[in-house]
Short mmCIF file of C-alpha atoms and ligand atoms in Angstrom, two decimals:
data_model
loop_
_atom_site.label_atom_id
_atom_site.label_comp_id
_atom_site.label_asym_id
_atom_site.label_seq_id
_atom_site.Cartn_x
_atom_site.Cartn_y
_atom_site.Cartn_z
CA UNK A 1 124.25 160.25 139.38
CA UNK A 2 123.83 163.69 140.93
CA UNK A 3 122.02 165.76 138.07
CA UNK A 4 121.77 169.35 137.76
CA UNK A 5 119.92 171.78 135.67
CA UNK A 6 122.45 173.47 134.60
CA UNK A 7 124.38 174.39 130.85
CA UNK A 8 127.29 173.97 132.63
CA UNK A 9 126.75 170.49 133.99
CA UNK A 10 125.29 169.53 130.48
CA UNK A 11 128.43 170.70 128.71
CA UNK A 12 130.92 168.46 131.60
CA UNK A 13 128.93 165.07 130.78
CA UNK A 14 129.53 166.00 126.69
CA UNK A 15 133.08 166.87 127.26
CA UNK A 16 133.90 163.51 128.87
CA UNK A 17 131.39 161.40 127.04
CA UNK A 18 133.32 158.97 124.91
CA UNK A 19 130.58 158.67 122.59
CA UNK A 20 130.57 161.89 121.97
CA UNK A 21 132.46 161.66 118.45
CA UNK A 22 129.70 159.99 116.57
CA UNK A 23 127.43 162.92 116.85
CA UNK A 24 129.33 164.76 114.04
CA UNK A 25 129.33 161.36 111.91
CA UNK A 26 125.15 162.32 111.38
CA UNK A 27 123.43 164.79 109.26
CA UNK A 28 120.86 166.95 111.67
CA UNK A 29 117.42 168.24 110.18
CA UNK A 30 116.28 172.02 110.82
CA UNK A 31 112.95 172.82 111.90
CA UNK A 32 111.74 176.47 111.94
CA UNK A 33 114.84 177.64 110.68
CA UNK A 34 116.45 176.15 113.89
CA UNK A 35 118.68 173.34 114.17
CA UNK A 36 116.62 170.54 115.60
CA UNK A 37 116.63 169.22 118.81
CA UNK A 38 115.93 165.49 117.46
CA UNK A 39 114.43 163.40 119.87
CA UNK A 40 112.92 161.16 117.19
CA UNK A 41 115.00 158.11 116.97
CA UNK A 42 112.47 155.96 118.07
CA UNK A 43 110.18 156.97 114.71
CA UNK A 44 113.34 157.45 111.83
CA UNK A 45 116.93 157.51 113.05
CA UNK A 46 118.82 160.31 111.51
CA UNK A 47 121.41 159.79 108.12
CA UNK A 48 124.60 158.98 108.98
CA UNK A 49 126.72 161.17 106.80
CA UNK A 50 129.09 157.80 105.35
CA UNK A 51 125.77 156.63 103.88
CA UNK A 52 126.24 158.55 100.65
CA UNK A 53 129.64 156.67 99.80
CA UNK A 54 128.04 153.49 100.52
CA UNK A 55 125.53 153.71 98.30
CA UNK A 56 127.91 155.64 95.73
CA UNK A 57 129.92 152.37 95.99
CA UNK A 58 127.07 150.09 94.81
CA UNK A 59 125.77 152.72 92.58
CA UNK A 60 129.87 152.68 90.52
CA UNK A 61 129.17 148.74 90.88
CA UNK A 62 126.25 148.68 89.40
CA UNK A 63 127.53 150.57 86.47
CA UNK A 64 130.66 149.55 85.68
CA UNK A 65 129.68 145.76 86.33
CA UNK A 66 125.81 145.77 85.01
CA UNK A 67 124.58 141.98 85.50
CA UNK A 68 128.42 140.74 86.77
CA UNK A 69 128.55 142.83 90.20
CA UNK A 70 125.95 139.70 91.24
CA UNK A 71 129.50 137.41 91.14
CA UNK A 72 132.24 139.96 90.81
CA UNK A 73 133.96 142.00 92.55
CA UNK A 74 134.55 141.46 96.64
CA UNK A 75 131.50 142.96 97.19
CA UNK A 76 129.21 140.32 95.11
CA UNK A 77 125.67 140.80 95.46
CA UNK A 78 124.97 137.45 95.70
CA UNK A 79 126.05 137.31 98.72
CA UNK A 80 125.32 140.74 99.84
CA UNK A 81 123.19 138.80 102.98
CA UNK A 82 126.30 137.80 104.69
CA UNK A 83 128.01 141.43 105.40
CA UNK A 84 124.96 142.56 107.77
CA UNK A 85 124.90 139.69 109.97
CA UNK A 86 128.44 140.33 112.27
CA UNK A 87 126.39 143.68 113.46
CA UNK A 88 123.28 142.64 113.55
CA UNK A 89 124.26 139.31 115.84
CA UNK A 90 125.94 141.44 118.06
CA UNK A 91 123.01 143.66 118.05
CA UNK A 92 120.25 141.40 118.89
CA UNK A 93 122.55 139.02 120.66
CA UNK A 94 122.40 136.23 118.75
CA UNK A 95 125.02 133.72 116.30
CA UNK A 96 125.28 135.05 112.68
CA UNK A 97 123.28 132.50 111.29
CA UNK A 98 120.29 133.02 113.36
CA UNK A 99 119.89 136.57 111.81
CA UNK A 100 119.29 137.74 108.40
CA UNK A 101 118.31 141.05 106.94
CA UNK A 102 115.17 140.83 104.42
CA UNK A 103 112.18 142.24 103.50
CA UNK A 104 110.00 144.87 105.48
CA UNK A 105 108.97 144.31 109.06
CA UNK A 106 105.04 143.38 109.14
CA UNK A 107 105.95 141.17 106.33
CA UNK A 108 108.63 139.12 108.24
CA UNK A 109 105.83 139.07 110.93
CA UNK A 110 103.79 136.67 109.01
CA UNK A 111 106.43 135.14 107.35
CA UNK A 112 107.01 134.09 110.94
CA UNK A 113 103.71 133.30 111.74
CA UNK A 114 103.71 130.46 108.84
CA UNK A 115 106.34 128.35 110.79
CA UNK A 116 105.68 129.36 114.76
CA UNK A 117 101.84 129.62 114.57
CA UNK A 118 99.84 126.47 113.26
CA UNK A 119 97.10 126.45 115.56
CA UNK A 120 94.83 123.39 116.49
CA UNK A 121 91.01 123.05 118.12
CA UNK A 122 92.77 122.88 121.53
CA UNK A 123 96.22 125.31 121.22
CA UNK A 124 95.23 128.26 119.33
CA UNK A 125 95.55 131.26 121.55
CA UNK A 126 97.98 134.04 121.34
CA UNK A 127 99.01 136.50 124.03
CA UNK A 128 99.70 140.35 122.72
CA UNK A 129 100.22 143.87 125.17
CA UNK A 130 96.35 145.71 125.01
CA UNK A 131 97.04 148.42 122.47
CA UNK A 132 100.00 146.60 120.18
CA UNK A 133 101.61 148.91 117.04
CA UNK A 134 98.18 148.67 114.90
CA UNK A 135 100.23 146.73 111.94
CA UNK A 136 100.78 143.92 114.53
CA UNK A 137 97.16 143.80 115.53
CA UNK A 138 96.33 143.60 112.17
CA UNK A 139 98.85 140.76 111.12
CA UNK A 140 97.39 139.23 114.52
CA UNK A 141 93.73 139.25 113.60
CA UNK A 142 94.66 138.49 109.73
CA UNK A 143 96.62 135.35 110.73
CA UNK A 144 94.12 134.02 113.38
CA UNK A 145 91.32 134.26 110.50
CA UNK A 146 93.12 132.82 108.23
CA UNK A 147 93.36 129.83 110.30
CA UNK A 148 89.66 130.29 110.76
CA UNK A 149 89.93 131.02 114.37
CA UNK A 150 87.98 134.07 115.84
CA UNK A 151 90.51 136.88 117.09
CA UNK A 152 87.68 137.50 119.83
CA UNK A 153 88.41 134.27 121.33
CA UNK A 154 92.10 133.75 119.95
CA UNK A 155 93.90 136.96 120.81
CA UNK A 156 94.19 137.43 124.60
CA UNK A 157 95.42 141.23 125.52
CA UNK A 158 97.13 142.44 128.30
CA UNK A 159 96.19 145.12 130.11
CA UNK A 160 98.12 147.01 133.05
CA UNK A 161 96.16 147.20 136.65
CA UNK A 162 93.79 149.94 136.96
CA UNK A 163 95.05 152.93 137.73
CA UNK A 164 98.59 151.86 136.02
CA UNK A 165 100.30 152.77 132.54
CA UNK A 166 102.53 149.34 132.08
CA UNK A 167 102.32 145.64 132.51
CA UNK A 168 103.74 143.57 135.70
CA UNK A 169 105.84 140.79 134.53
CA UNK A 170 103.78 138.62 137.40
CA UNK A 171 100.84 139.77 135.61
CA UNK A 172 101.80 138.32 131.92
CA UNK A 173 103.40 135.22 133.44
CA UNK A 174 100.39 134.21 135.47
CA UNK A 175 98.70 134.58 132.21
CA UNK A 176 100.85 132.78 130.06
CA UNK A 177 100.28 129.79 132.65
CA UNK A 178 96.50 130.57 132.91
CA UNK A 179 96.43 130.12 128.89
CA UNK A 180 98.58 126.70 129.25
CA UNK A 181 97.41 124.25 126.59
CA UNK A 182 95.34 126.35 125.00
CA UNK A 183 98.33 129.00 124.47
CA UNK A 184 100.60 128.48 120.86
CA UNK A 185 101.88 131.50 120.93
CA UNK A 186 103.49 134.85 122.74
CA UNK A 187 103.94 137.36 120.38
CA UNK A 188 105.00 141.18 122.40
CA UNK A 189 106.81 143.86 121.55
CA UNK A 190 110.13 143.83 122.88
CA UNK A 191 109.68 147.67 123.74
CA UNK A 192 106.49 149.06 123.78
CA UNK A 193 105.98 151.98 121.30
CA UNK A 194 103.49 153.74 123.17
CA UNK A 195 104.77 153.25 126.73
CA UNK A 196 108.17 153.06 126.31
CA UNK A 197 108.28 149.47 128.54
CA UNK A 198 110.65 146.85 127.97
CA UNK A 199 108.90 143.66 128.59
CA UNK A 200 111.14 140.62 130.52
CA UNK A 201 111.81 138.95 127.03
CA UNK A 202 113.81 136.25 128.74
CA UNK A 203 110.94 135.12 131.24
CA UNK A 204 108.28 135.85 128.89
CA UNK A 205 110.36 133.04 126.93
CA UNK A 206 110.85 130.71 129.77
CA UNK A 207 107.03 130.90 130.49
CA UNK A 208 105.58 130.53 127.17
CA UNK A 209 107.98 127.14 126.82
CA UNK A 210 106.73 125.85 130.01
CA UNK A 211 103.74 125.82 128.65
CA UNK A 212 104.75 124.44 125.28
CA UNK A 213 104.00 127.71 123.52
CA UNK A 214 106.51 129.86 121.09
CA UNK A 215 107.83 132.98 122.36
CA UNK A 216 108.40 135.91 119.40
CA UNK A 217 108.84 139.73 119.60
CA UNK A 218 108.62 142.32 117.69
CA UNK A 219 111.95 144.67 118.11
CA UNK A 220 110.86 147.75 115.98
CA UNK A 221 112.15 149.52 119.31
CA UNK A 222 113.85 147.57 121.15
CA UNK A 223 116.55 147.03 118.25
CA UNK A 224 119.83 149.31 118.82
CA UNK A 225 118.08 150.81 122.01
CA UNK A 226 117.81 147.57 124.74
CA UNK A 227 120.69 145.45 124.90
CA UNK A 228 119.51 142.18 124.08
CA UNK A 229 120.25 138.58 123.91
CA UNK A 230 117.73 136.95 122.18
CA UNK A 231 120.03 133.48 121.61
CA UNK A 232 121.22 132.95 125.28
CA UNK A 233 117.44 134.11 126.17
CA UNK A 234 116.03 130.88 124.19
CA UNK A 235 113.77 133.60 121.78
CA UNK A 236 112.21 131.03 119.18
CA UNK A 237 111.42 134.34 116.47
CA UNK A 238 111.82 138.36 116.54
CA UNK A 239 111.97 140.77 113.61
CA UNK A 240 112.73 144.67 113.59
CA UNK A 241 112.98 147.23 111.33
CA UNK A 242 116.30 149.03 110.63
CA UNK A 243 114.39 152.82 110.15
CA UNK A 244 114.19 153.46 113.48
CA UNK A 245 117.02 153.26 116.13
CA UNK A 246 118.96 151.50 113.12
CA UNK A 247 119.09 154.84 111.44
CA UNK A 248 119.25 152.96 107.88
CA UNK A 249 116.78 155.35 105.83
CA UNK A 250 112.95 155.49 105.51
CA UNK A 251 111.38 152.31 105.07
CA UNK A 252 114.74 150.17 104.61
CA UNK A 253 115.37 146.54 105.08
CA UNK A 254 113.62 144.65 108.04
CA UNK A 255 115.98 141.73 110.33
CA UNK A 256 115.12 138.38 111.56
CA UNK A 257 116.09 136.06 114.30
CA UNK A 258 115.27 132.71 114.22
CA UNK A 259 116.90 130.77 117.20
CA UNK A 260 119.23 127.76 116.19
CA UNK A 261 117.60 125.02 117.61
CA UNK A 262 115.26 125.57 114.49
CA UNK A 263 118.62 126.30 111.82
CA UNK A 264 117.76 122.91 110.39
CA UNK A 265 113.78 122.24 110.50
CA UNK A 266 112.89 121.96 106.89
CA UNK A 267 110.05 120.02 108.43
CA UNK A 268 108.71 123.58 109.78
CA UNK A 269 106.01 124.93 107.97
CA UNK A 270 107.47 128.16 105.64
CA UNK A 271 106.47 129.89 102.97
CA UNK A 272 109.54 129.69 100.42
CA UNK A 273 111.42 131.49 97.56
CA UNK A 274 114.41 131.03 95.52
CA UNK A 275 116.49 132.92 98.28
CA UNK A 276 116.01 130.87 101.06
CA UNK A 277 116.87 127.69 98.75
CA UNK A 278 120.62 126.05 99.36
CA UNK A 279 122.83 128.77 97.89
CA UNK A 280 125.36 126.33 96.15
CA UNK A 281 122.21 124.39 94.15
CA UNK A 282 120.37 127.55 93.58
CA UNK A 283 121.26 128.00 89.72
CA UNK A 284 120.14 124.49 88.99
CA UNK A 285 116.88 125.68 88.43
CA UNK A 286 115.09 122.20 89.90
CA UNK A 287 112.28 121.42 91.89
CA UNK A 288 112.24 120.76 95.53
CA UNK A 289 112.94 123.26 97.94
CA UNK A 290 115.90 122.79 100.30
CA UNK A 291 116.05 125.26 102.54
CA UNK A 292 119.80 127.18 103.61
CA UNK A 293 120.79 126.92 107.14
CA UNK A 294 119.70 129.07 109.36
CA UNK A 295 117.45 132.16 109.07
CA UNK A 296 118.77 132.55 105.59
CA UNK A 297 116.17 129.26 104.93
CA UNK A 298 113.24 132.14 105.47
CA UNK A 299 114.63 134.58 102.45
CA UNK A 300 111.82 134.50 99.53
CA UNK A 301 113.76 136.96 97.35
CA UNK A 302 117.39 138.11 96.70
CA UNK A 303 119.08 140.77 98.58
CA UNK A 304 117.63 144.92 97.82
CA UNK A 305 121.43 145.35 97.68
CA UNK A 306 120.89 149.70 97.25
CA UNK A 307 118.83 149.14 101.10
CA UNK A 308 121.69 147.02 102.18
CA UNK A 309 124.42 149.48 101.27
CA UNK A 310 122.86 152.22 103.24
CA UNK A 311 122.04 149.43 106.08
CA UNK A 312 125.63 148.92 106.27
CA UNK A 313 126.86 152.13 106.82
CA UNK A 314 124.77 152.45 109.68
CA UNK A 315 125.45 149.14 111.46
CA UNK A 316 129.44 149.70 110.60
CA UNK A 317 128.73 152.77 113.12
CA UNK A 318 126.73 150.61 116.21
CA UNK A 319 130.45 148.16 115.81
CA UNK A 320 132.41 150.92 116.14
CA UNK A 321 130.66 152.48 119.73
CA UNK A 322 129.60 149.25 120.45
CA UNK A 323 125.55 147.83 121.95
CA UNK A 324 127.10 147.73 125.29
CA UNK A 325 128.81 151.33 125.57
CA UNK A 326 125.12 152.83 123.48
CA UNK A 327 123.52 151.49 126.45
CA UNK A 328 125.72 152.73 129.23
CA UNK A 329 125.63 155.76 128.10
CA UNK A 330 121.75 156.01 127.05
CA UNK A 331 120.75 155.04 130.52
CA UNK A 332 122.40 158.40 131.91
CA UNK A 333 121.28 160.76 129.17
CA UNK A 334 117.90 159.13 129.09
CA UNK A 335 117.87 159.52 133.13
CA UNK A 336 119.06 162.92 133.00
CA UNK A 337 116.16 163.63 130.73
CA UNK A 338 113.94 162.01 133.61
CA UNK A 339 115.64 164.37 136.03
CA UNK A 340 115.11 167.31 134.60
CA UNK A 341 111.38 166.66 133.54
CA UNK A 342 110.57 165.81 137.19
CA UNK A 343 112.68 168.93 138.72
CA UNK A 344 111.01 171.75 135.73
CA UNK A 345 107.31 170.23 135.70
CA UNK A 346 106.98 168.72 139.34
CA UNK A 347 103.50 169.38 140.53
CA UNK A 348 102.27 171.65 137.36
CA UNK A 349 100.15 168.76 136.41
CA UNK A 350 100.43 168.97 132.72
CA UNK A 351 102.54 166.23 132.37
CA UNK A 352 103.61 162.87 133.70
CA UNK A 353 106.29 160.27 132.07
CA UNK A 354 104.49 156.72 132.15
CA UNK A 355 107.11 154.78 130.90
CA UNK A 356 109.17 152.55 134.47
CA UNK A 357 111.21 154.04 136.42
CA UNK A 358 113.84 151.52 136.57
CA UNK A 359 116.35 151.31 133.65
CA UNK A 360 116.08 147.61 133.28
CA UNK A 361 112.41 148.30 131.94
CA UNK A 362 113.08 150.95 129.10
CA UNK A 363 115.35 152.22 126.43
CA UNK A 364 116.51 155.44 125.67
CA UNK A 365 112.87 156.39 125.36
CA UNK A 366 110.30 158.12 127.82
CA UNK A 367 106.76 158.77 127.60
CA UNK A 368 104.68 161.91 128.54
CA UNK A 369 101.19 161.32 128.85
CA UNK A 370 99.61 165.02 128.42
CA UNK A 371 96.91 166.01 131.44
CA UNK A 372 96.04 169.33 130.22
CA UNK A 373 96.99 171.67 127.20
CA UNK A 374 96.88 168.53 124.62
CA UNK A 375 98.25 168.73 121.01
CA UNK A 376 98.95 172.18 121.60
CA UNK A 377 101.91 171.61 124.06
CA UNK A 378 103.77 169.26 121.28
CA UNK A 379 103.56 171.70 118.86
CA UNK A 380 104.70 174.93 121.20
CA UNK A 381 107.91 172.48 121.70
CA UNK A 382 108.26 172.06 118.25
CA UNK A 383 108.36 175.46 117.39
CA UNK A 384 111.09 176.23 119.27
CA UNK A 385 113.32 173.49 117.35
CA UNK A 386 112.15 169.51 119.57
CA UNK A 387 111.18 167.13 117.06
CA UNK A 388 109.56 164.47 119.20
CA UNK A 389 106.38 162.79 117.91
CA UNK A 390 102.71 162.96 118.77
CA UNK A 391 101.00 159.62 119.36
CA UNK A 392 97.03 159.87 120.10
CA UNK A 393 94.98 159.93 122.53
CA UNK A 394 97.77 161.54 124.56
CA UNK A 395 101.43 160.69 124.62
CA UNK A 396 104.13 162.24 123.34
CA UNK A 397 107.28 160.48 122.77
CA UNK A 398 110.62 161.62 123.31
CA UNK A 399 113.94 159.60 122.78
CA UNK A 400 117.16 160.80 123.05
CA UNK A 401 119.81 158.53 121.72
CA UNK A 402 123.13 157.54 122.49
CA UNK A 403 124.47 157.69 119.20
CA UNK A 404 123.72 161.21 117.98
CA UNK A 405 122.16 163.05 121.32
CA UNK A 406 124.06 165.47 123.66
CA UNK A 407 123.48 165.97 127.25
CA UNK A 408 123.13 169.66 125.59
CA UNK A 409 120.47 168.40 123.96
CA UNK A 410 118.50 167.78 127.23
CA UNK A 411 119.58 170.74 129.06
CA UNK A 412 118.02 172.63 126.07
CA UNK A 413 114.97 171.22 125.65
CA UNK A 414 114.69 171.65 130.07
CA UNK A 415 114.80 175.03 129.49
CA UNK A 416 111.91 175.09 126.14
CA UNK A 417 109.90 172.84 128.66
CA UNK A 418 110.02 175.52 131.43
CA UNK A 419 109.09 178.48 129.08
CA UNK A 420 106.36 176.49 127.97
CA UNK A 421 104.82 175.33 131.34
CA UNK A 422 104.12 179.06 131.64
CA UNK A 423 101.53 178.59 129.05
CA UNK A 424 100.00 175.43 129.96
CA UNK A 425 100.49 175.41 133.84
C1 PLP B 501 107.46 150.84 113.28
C2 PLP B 501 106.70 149.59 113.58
C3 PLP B 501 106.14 148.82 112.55
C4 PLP B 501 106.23 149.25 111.10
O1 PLP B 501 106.05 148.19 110.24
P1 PLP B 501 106.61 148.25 108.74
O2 PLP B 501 106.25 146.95 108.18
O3 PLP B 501 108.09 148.48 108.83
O4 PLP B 501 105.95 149.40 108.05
C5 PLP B 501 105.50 147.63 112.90
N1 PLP B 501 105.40 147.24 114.19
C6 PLP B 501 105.91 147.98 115.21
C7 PLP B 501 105.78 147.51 116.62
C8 PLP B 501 106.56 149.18 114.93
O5 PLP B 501 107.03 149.91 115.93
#
């Protein structure tokens, strides 16, 4: 792709974008009285403006139905858990019954942990990234306790090589094999919040089995951003949260994949609720859990059918433009982004993106570790309209996305970036 810096050259890669449409099908924030330039996808995805009708819909439901919408009307709460799984399948890359949407994400974390980590005196370890999303290091060090294991000696982290910002797939395979017996479990993050990395899910998996360990990921970012295939990769777990690239509202529903081969295991350790009990024996109020097929066997409670609705609208959006075009197009805007950040700050030395070069190892999101000027250069950007976010010691994060970024987008922010090196520089 031959990039230029140029409003011009911005405005020709909108004009013949074929995503281009869904922009206007989202509802932009203003910040200082200027219409944002929102690279924030990666932290809350913006509303997409259908979400008021869907939850209008369950809202007239609810009232003109009371306790009945739960078995009438073809929308039926009780089985509100089957409309998200068609998107979210083709999302995550998986069959419909190895997804479900439920709960919130760090809780589906150690939901997961019951069944894929049941350590013994020789195979307790678990391998995370150095510097994990703090809730996972906490579910981490709160599980391995639990077990009465010391997360000293249990957790192994991952750092990169000196003098390096990400991890080298070599690296975390030798390690996985290093571990061997003593490993149970890989859990990563699919994409790395603070780096931006994509981690090599599918030979992460491969490893970990060789070994005889579980392989699960955490997709908070990875989900609607890197096309993945968690089935055909041989993933045993992953959960996600739909907030983020899933643009499904603040603090909304959380997904999980659990990979066939485990669809009927009601030997596997769980913890259990009336959800994930056989749907058709469910009313007969009797003891003995039987758990459903599938992921739906690790629901505890029944469907937050208002989180749904607005769930829905957004995932009726990612059929329509489709994982595979989002990521086509996400790789160019995202690289053009790259482009224009090398060509305005070059050698100024305030800056310098960390997250890989290569495509294959990130999403739509790229990482700018600070060098000089600090806080203070996030905030001169967001004065002038660029919602990005601020993660300490030094990164900020930017992440423009397919769905509801412009090329125009970039081109504008280039030219904030240049009359802002002019402080900082
Ligand atoms: C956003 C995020 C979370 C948030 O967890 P919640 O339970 O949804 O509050 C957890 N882990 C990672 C890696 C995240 O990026």
């Amino acid at each position: 792709m031959n990039y230029q810096y140029s409003a011009q050259f911005a405005a020709e890669m909108d004009a013949k974008d074929p995503l281009a449409r869904f922009r206007d099908q989202f509802l932009f924030p203003k910040v200082q009285d200027k219409q944002a330039i929102y690279f924030c996808g990666n932290s809350l995805g913006l509303q997409p403006k259908s979400v008021k009708n869907y939850l209008t819909q369950e809202l007239d439901n609810w009232a003109n139905l009371g306790v009945d919408g739960h078995f009438h009307g073809e929308d039926a709460w009780y089985y509100a858990r089957k409309k998200s799984k068609p998107a979210l399948a083709e999302i995550v890359g998986a069959q419909e019954h190895e997804v479900v949407a439920m709960n919130n994400l760090s809780v589906n974390l150690h939901l997961l942990m019951v069944s894929f980590y049941q350590p013994t005196a020789e195979r307790y370890k678990i391998i995370v990234e150095a510097g994990a999303f703090p809730s996972d290091q906490y579910m981490l060090e709160t599980q391995v306790k639990f077990h009465g294991f010391d997360p000293e000696k249990a957790i192994i982290e991952l750092t990169p090589r000196e003098g390096e910002h990400t991890l080298r797939t070599e690296d975390i395979l030798a390690e996985i094999k290093e571990q061997g017996d003593a490993l149970a479990l890989v859990n990563m993050a699919g994409l790395q919040y603070y780096s931006g990395q994509v981690f090599d899910m599918k030979a992460i998996t491969s490893a970990a089995h060789a070994v005889g360990a579980y392989a699960g990921f955490d997709l908070a970012h990875a989900v609607g951003n890197a096309v993945l295939d968690l089935h055909d990769w041989g993933v045993d777990f992953a959960t996600w949260c739909s907030y983020k690239y899933l643009n499904s509202g603040p603090g909304n529903v959380s997904g999980i994949f659990v990979h066939e081969r485990f669809a009927e295991r009601p030997d596997l350790p769980r913890f259990a609720g009336w959800w994930g009990h056989d749907e058709g024996q469910r009313f007969l109020m009797e003891k003995g859990f039987a758990p459903m097929y599938g992921a739906d066997g690790w629901q505890l409670s029944n469907s937050d059918v208002l989180g749904l609705a607005a769930h829905q609208a957004s995932l009726d959006i990612f059929l329509e433009a489709g994982m595979k075009n989002l990521r086509q197009k996400s790789e160019v805007l995202t690289g053009y982004l790259e482009f224009l950040i090398e060509e305005i700050s070059g050698e100024s030395g305030v800056l310098e993106i960390i997250t890989p070069k290569d495509p294959a190892q990130r999403g739509c999101q790229l990482s700018l570790h600070i060098h000089r000027g600090g806080k203070d250069v996030f905030d001169e950007w967001y004065n002038h309209g660029v919602v990005g976010d601020w993660r300490n010691p030094n990164v900020i994060r930017l992440a423009p996305t397919p769905l509801y970024n412009s090329f125009m987008d970039v081109f504008r922010f280039a030219e904030i970036l240049e009359h802002s090196l002019k402080k900082f520089a």
